[in-house]
Tab-separated table of C-alpha atoms (C1' of nucleotides) in Angstrom:
chain	number	residue	atom	x	y	z
P	1	MET	CA	81.688	112.038	115.994
P	2	TYR	CA	83.426	113.842	113.209
P	3	GLN	CA	87.097	113.117	112.888
P	4	PHE	CA	87.819	116.592	111.544
P	5	LEU	CA	86.041	119.793	112.409
P	6	TYR	CA	86.566	121.207	108.970
P	7	PRO	CA	86.548	119.102	105.847
P	8	MET	CA	90.133	118.868	104.709
P	9	GLU	CA	91.119	119.377	101.143
P	10	GLN	CA	92.567	116.175	99.782
P	11	THR	CA	95.869	116.301	97.982
P	12	ASN	CA	96.124	113.505	95.538
P	13	SER	CA	98.762	115.615	93.962
P	14	GLU	CA	100.822	114.239	91.130
P	15	PHE	CA	103.858	115.216	93.229
P	16	LEU	CA	103.178	112.196	95.385
P	17	ARG	CA	104.333	109.945	92.561
P	18	GLY	CA	107.550	108.364	93.652
P	19	THR	CA	107.354	109.495	97.283
P	20	LEU	CA	105.294	106.676	98.769
P	21	LYS	CA	108.208	104.348	99.514
P	22	THR	CA	109.968	107.179	101.308
P	23	ILE	CA	106.859	107.911	103.365
P	24	VAL	CA	106.393	104.287	104.393
P	25	LEU	CA	110.045	103.790	105.313
P	26	ASN	CA	110.094	106.916	107.453
P	27	LEU	CA	106.886	106.148	109.298
P	28	LEU	CA	108.435	102.818	110.221
P	29	ALA	CA	111.657	104.549	111.236
P	30	ASN	CA	109.730	106.268	114.023
P	31	ARG	CA	107.543	103.482	115.360
P	32	GLU	CA	109.403	100.170	115.741
P	33	ARG	CA	106.816	98.157	113.842
P	34	MET	CA	103.439	98.761	112.174
P	35	TYR	CA	100.827	96.833	110.201
P	36	GLY	CA	99.304	97.936	106.920
P	37	TYR	CA	96.080	99.393	108.163
P	38	GLU	CA	97.935	101.242	110.901
P	39	ILE	CA	100.183	102.840	108.281
P	40	THR	CA	97.237	104.181	106.295
P	41	GLN	CA	95.776	105.661	109.502
P	42	ALA	CA	99.079	107.225	110.531
P	43	VAL	CA	99.395	108.885	107.121
P	44	LYS	CA	95.850	110.223	107.429
P	45	GLU	CA	96.473	111.605	110.913
P	46	ARG	CA	99.834	113.171	110.211
P	47	THR	CA	98.513	114.959	107.145
P	48	GLN	CA	95.175	115.898	108.712
P	49	GLY	CA	93.350	113.901	106.104
P	50	GLN	CA	95.144	115.527	103.195
P	51	LEU	CA	96.774	112.312	102.075
P	52	LEU	CA	94.839	109.062	101.956
P	53	LEU	CA	97.184	106.203	101.217
P	54	THR	CA	95.109	103.443	99.642
P	55	PHE	CA	95.650	99.723	100.084
P	56	GLY	CA	96.103	99.209	96.391
P	57	ALA	CA	99.142	101.452	96.590
P	58	LEU	CA	100.380	100.384	100.027
P	59	TYR	CA	100.539	96.606	99.814
P	60	PRO	CA	102.554	96.390	96.612
P	61	ILE	CA	104.996	98.849	98.215
P	62	LEU	CA	105.287	96.836	101.428
P	63	HIS	CA	105.846	93.630	99.489
P	64	LYS	CA	108.451	95.208	97.299
P	65	LEU	CA	110.342	96.725	100.232
P	66	GLU	CA	110.301	93.351	101.942
P	67	GLN	CA	111.575	91.669	98.817
P	68	GLU	CA	114.386	94.236	98.622
P	69	GLY	CA	115.410	93.405	102.173
P	70	LEU	CA	114.415	96.765	103.641
P	71	LEU	CA	111.526	95.400	105.690
P	72	MET	CA	110.955	92.249	107.692
P	73	THR	CA	107.563	90.854	108.699
P	74	GLU	CA	105.982	89.119	111.642
P	75	SER	CA	102.458	87.666	111.574
P	76	VAL	CA	100.312	87.825	114.709
P	77	GLU	CA	96.866	86.314	115.253
P	78	VAL	CA	94.386	88.953	116.509
P	79	ASP	CA	90.630	88.212	116.790
P	80	GLY	CA	90.927	85.259	114.442
P	81	ARG	CA	92.535	87.433	111.789
P	82	THR	CA	96.159	87.552	110.798
P	83	ARG	CA	97.789	90.885	111.426
P	84	LYS	CA	101.070	91.319	109.614
P	85	TYR	CA	103.632	93.601	111.203
P	86	TYR	CA	106.340	95.296	109.187
P	87	ALA	CA	109.618	96.558	110.636
P	88	LEU	CA	112.771	98.087	109.192
P	89	THR	CA	115.856	95.969	108.724
P	90	PRO	CA	119.216	97.705	109.354
P	91	SER	CA	119.408	98.256	105.617
P	92	GLY	CA	115.903	99.758	105.709
P	93	THR	CA	116.882	102.194	108.456
P	94	GLU	CA	119.799	103.390	106.411
P	95	THR	CA	117.670	103.752	103.283
P	96	ALA	CA	115.022	105.729	105.192
P	97	GLN	CA	117.623	108.299	106.211
P	98	GLN	CA	119.074	108.489	102.727
P	99	LYS	CA	115.632	109.124	101.275
P	100	VAL	CA	115.098	112.111	103.545
P	101	SER	CA	118.382	113.684	102.438
P	102	GLU	CA	117.555	112.919	98.842
P	103	PHE	CA	114.188	114.564	99.282
P	104	GLU	CA	115.695	117.751	100.688
P	105	ARG	CA	118.129	117.883	97.792
P	106	PHE	CA	115.252	117.379	95.400
P	107	VAL	CA	113.288	120.258	96.966
P	108	GLU	CA	116.243	122.615	96.560
P	109	MET	CA	116.635	121.564	92.964
P	110	MET	CA	112.943	122.153	92.289
P	111	ARG	CA	113.100	125.594	93.855
P	112	SER	CA	115.970	126.568	91.612
P	113	LEU	CA	113.843	125.485	88.655
P	114	LEU	CA	110.621	127.148	89.783
P	115	GLN	CA	111.837	130.514	90.974
P	116	SER	CA	111.699	133.439	88.593
P	117	PRO	CA	115.090	134.638	87.301
P	118	THR	CA	114.220	138.298	87.901
P	119	LEU	CA	114.159	137.557	91.604
P	120	ALA	CA	117.110	135.215	91.646
P	121	LEU	CA	119.755	136.597	89.306
P	122	THR	CA	119.946	133.375	87.315
P	123	LYS	CA	122.087	135.000	84.664
M	1	MET	CA	136.391	123.490	77.604
M	2	TYR	CA	134.672	121.815	80.505
M	3	GLN	CA	131.184	123.035	81.240
M	4	PHE	CA	131.484	122.191	84.935
M	5	LEU	CA	134.614	122.378	87.036
M	6	TYR	CA	133.503	119.514	89.206
M	7	PRO	CA	131.526	116.568	87.903
M	8	MET	CA	128.037	116.995	89.249
M	9	GLU	CA	126.120	114.145	90.765
M	10	GLN	CA	123.094	113.398	88.670
M	11	THR	CA	119.734	113.176	90.394
M	12	ASN	CA	117.469	110.950	88.460
M	13	SER	CA	115.564	110.767	91.659
M	14	GLU	CA	112.223	109.009	91.788
M	15	PHE	CA	110.930	112.243	93.314
M	16	LEU	CA	111.005	113.771	89.860
M	17	ARG	CA	108.057	111.616	88.866
M	18	GLY	CA	105.113	113.907	88.376
M	19	THR	CA	107.111	117.143	88.546
M	20	LEU	CA	108.173	117.494	84.929
M	21	LYS	CA	105.064	119.317	83.728
M	22	THR	CA	105.468	121.807	86.548
M	23	ILE	CA	109.094	122.370	85.636
M	24	VAL	CA	108.355	122.951	81.966
M	25	LEU	CA	105.451	125.321	82.649
M	26	ASN	CA	107.533	127.400	85.027
M	27	LEU	CA	110.539	127.661	82.770
M	28	LEU	CA	108.214	129.038	80.116
M	29	ALA	CA	106.654	131.404	82.648
M	30	ASN	CA	110.007	133.165	82.902
M	31	ARG	CA	111.127	133.307	79.287
M	32	GLU	CA	108.355	134.297	76.869
M	33	ARG	CA	108.931	131.378	74.522
M	34	MET	CA	111.349	128.474	74.201
M	35	TYR	CA	111.977	125.502	71.932
M	36	GLY	CA	112.473	121.914	73.065
M	37	TYR	CA	116.221	121.701	72.927
M	38	GLU	CA	116.476	125.071	74.687
M	39	ILE	CA	114.327	123.748	77.532
M	40	THR	CA	116.592	120.731	78.088
M	41	GLN	CA	119.601	123.064	78.214
M	42	ALA	CA	117.923	125.477	80.621
M	43	VAL	CA	117.091	122.609	82.977
M	44	LYS	CA	120.675	121.413	82.824
M	45	GLU	CA	122.060	124.897	83.546
M	46	ARG	CA	119.656	125.786	86.337
M	47	THR	CA	120.366	122.520	88.142
M	48	GLN	CA	124.118	122.562	87.441
M	49	GLY	CA	123.823	119.339	85.526
M	50	GLN	CA	121.934	117.533	88.276
M	51	LEU	CA	118.818	117.081	86.200
M	52	LEU	CA	119.001	115.997	82.587
M	53	LEU	CA	115.577	116.212	80.998
M	54	THR	CA	115.555	113.803	78.074
M	55	PHE	CA	113.688	114.263	74.819
M	56	GLY	CA	111.714	111.103	75.317
M	57	ALA	CA	110.231	112.680	78.439
M	58	LEU	CA	110.041	116.251	77.172
M	59	TYR	CA	108.231	115.991	73.855
M	60	PRO	CA	105.275	113.947	75.100
M	61	ILE	CA	104.883	116.547	77.873
M	62	LEU	CA	105.002	119.481	75.462
M	63	HIS	CA	102.469	117.844	73.170
M	64	LYS	CA	100.154	117.047	76.031
M	65	LEU	CA	100.328	120.566	77.458
M	66	GLU	CA	99.569	121.957	74.018
M	67	GLN	CA	96.644	119.589	73.643
M	68	GLU	CA	95.333	120.747	77.034
M	69	GLY	CA	95.460	124.352	75.891
M	70	LEU	CA	98.261	125.395	78.251
M	71	LEU	CA	100.831	125.930	75.511
M	72	MET	CA	100.713	127.369	72.023
M	73	THR	CA	103.297	126.759	69.306
M	74	GLU	CA	104.996	128.657	66.515
M	75	SER	CA	107.259	127.015	63.940
M	76	VAL	CA	110.263	128.899	62.612
M	77	GLU	CA	112.681	127.825	59.865
M	78	VAL	CA	116.309	127.998	61.054
M	79	ASP	CA	119.216	126.605	58.967
M	80	GLY	CA	116.855	124.465	56.929
M	81	ARG	CA	115.440	122.868	60.056
M	82	THR	CA	112.130	123.570	61.703
M	83	ARG	CA	112.412	125.001	65.166
M	84	LYS	CA	109.204	124.809	67.156
M	85	TYR	CA	108.654	127.452	69.811
M	86	TYR	CA	106.373	126.868	72.772
M	87	ALA	CA	104.752	129.643	74.800
M	88	LEU	CA	102.244	129.752	77.654
M	89	THR	CA	98.615	130.563	76.962
M	90	PRO	CA	96.811	132.637	79.619
M	91	SER	CA	95.483	129.382	81.013
M	92	GLY	CA	99.047	128.013	81.065
M	93	THR	CA	100.288	131.021	83.025
M	94	GLU	CA	97.611	130.462	85.619
M	95	THR	CA	98.381	126.745	85.856
M	96	ALA	CA	102.106	127.425	86.244
M	97	GLN	CA	101.419	129.575	89.308
M	98	GLN	CA	99.002	127.043	90.776
M	99	LYS	CA	101.581	124.296	90.399
M	100	VAL	CA	104.115	126.242	92.430
M	101	SER	CA	101.652	126.704	95.302
M	102	GLU	CA	100.693	123.064	95.092
M	103	PHE	CA	104.338	122.103	95.242
M	104	GLU	CA	104.957	124.151	98.389
M	105	ARG	CA	101.927	122.566	100.018
M	106	PHE	CA	103.214	119.160	99.007
M	107	VAL	CA	106.635	119.863	100.563
M	108	GLU	CA	105.043	120.841	103.864
M	109	MET	CA	102.950	117.711	103.831
M	110	MET	CA	105.999	115.575	103.141
M	111	ARG	CA	107.917	117.195	105.987
M	112	SER	CA	105.113	116.407	108.405
M	113	LEU	CA	105.356	112.790	107.271
M	114	LEU	CA	109.143	112.520	107.339
M	115	GLN	CA	110.002	114.267	110.566
M	116	SER	CA	110.472	112.179	113.691
M	117	PRO	CA	107.709	112.550	116.302
M	118	THR	CA	110.178	112.886	119.171
M	119	LEU	CA	111.371	116.147	117.654
M	120	ALA	CA	107.994	117.403	116.569
M	121	LEU	CA	105.439	116.624	119.267
M	122	THR	CA	103.217	114.726	116.849
M	123	LYS	CA	100.808	113.678	119.569
N	1	DA	C1'	136.916	111.738	58.342
N	2	DT	C1'	134.907	111.603	62.696
N	3	DA	C1'	132.915	113.254	66.684
N	4	DT	C1'	130.197	116.646	68.924
N	5	DA	C1'	126.540	119.935	69.114
N	6	DT	C1'	122.140	121.219	67.478
N	7	DG	C1'	117.282	120.012	66.518
N	8	DT	C1'	112.344	117.305	66.466
N	9	DA	C1'	110.077	113.232	67.202
N	10	DT	C1'	108.181	108.237	67.973
N	11	DA	C1'	107.989	103.589	70.140
N	12	DA	C1'	108.805	99.724	73.240
N	13	DG	C1'	109.124	98.758	77.777
N	14	DA	C1'	109.235	99.427	82.908
N	15	DT	C1'	107.512	101.476	86.935
N	16	DT	C1'	104.170	103.403	89.707
N	17	DC	C1'	99.913	104.559	91.069
N	18	DT	C1'	94.306	104.468	90.877
N	19	DT	C1'	90.213	102.121	91.018
N	20	DA	C1'	87.693	98.016	91.513
N	21	DT	C1'	87.135	93.795	93.654
N	22	DA	C1'	87.391	89.736	97.017
N	23	DT	C1'	87.343	88.042	101.631
N	24	DA	C1'	86.335	88.320	106.671
N	25	DT	C1'	85.231	89.853	111.774
N	26	DA	C1'	83.453	93.138	115.289
N	27	DA	C1'	81.146	97.016	116.994
N	28	DA	C1'	77.962	100.662	116.603
N	29	DA	C1'	73.883	102.725	114.772
N	30	DA	C1'	69.274	102.682	112.795
E	1	DT	C1'	67.880	93.000	113.915
E	2	DT	C1'	69.681	94.518	110.001
E	3	DT	C1'	72.769	97.667	108.068
E	4	DT	C1'	76.627	100.537	108.226
E	5	DT	C1'	81.155	101.608	109.781
E	6	DA	C1'	85.577	100.258	111.351
E	7	DT	C1'	89.055	96.921	111.226
E	8	DA	C1'	92.217	93.887	108.373
E	9	DT	C1'	94.986	91.760	104.093
E	10	DA	C1'	95.378	91.271	99.397
E	11	DT	C1'	95.083	90.969	94.016
E	12	DA	C1'	94.101	92.632	89.298
E	13	DA	C1'	92.936	95.629	85.458
E	14	DG	C1'	93.915	99.807	83.732
E	15	DA	C1'	95.962	104.540	83.348
E	16	DA	C1'	99.669	107.636	83.675
E	17	DT	C1'	104.372	108.650	83.609
E	18	DC	C1'	108.844	108.120	82.744
E	19	DT	C1'	113.446	105.541	80.598
E	20	DT	C1'	115.861	103.870	76.922
E	21	DA	C1'	116.387	103.101	72.179
E	22	DT	C1'	115.836	104.600	67.698
E	23	DA	C1'	115.167	107.535	63.427
E	24	DC	C1'	116.167	111.470	60.837
E	25	DA	C1'	118.931	115.711	59.621
E	26	DT	C1'	122.420	119.877	59.533
E	27	DA	C1'	126.554	122.443	61.152
E	28	DT	C1'	130.841	122.927	63.409
E	29	DA	C1'	134.984	121.520	65.528
E	30	DT	C1'	138.767	118.121	65.846
DNA sequence: ATATATGTATAAGATTCTTATATATAAAAA
DNA sequence: TTTTTATATATAAGAATCTTATACATATAT
């Protein structure tokens, strides 16, 4: 009945800015192919409802990634409606991996900026 | 002569989007008060030249944080030029700490989205 | 004399996201 | 049986956030 036993706090954190492409590419890296609605549901599940990726944000991203040659599409007719599948191209697979490394590097950089110097001997 | 022995790779990563306020607030949390130019230099040093915070990004942030009551300013005349110091208000100190927690939560959320399900038993 | 370092600040433009809206079918609940 | 919820793709207006360019000004090093 209820999807979550406890209401989850939603993070529409400003930190998300600039991470959505990376999220989409990496979800696709794990699942062969997905369609838009499926991606929003996967994001919701994996974050326990913390992150709700909206269509207004998702579709422009999908279209841009396709245009950049990182995704390829395949349209399938289901129940009289067109379902559009997205899958990584070889170039997209490579980019997905690069983004993860870049993210880890970014996190380390942020930590060096956020930690207090008394704890870290920064001079 | 050379500030860095090895040329550092610059990260003007898209991940930075939305993190600059957090960075500025936390630099100020460690140093009593700082002026704009000093902040750009501190960012450069702490990240070994990886992140170069430009003035075009910094000043609008400082002004906005002041307007929100998170920073207070003090102008000092040095060599015929006005140097404007920024310091955290009590509210700014609180926000700085909150941002760090929020960032750590964000990183965990990102990891749950970026990791491959074969490694992580996601379902 | 020229370049580099120090210093504050605005403005035009690009990118990225949020919120609102449009369209449409199927299943479940009231 | 009517309404709500879930499923499905997509655009557009607007807000927020950064990048790049520019303006102004002094001091020091080359």
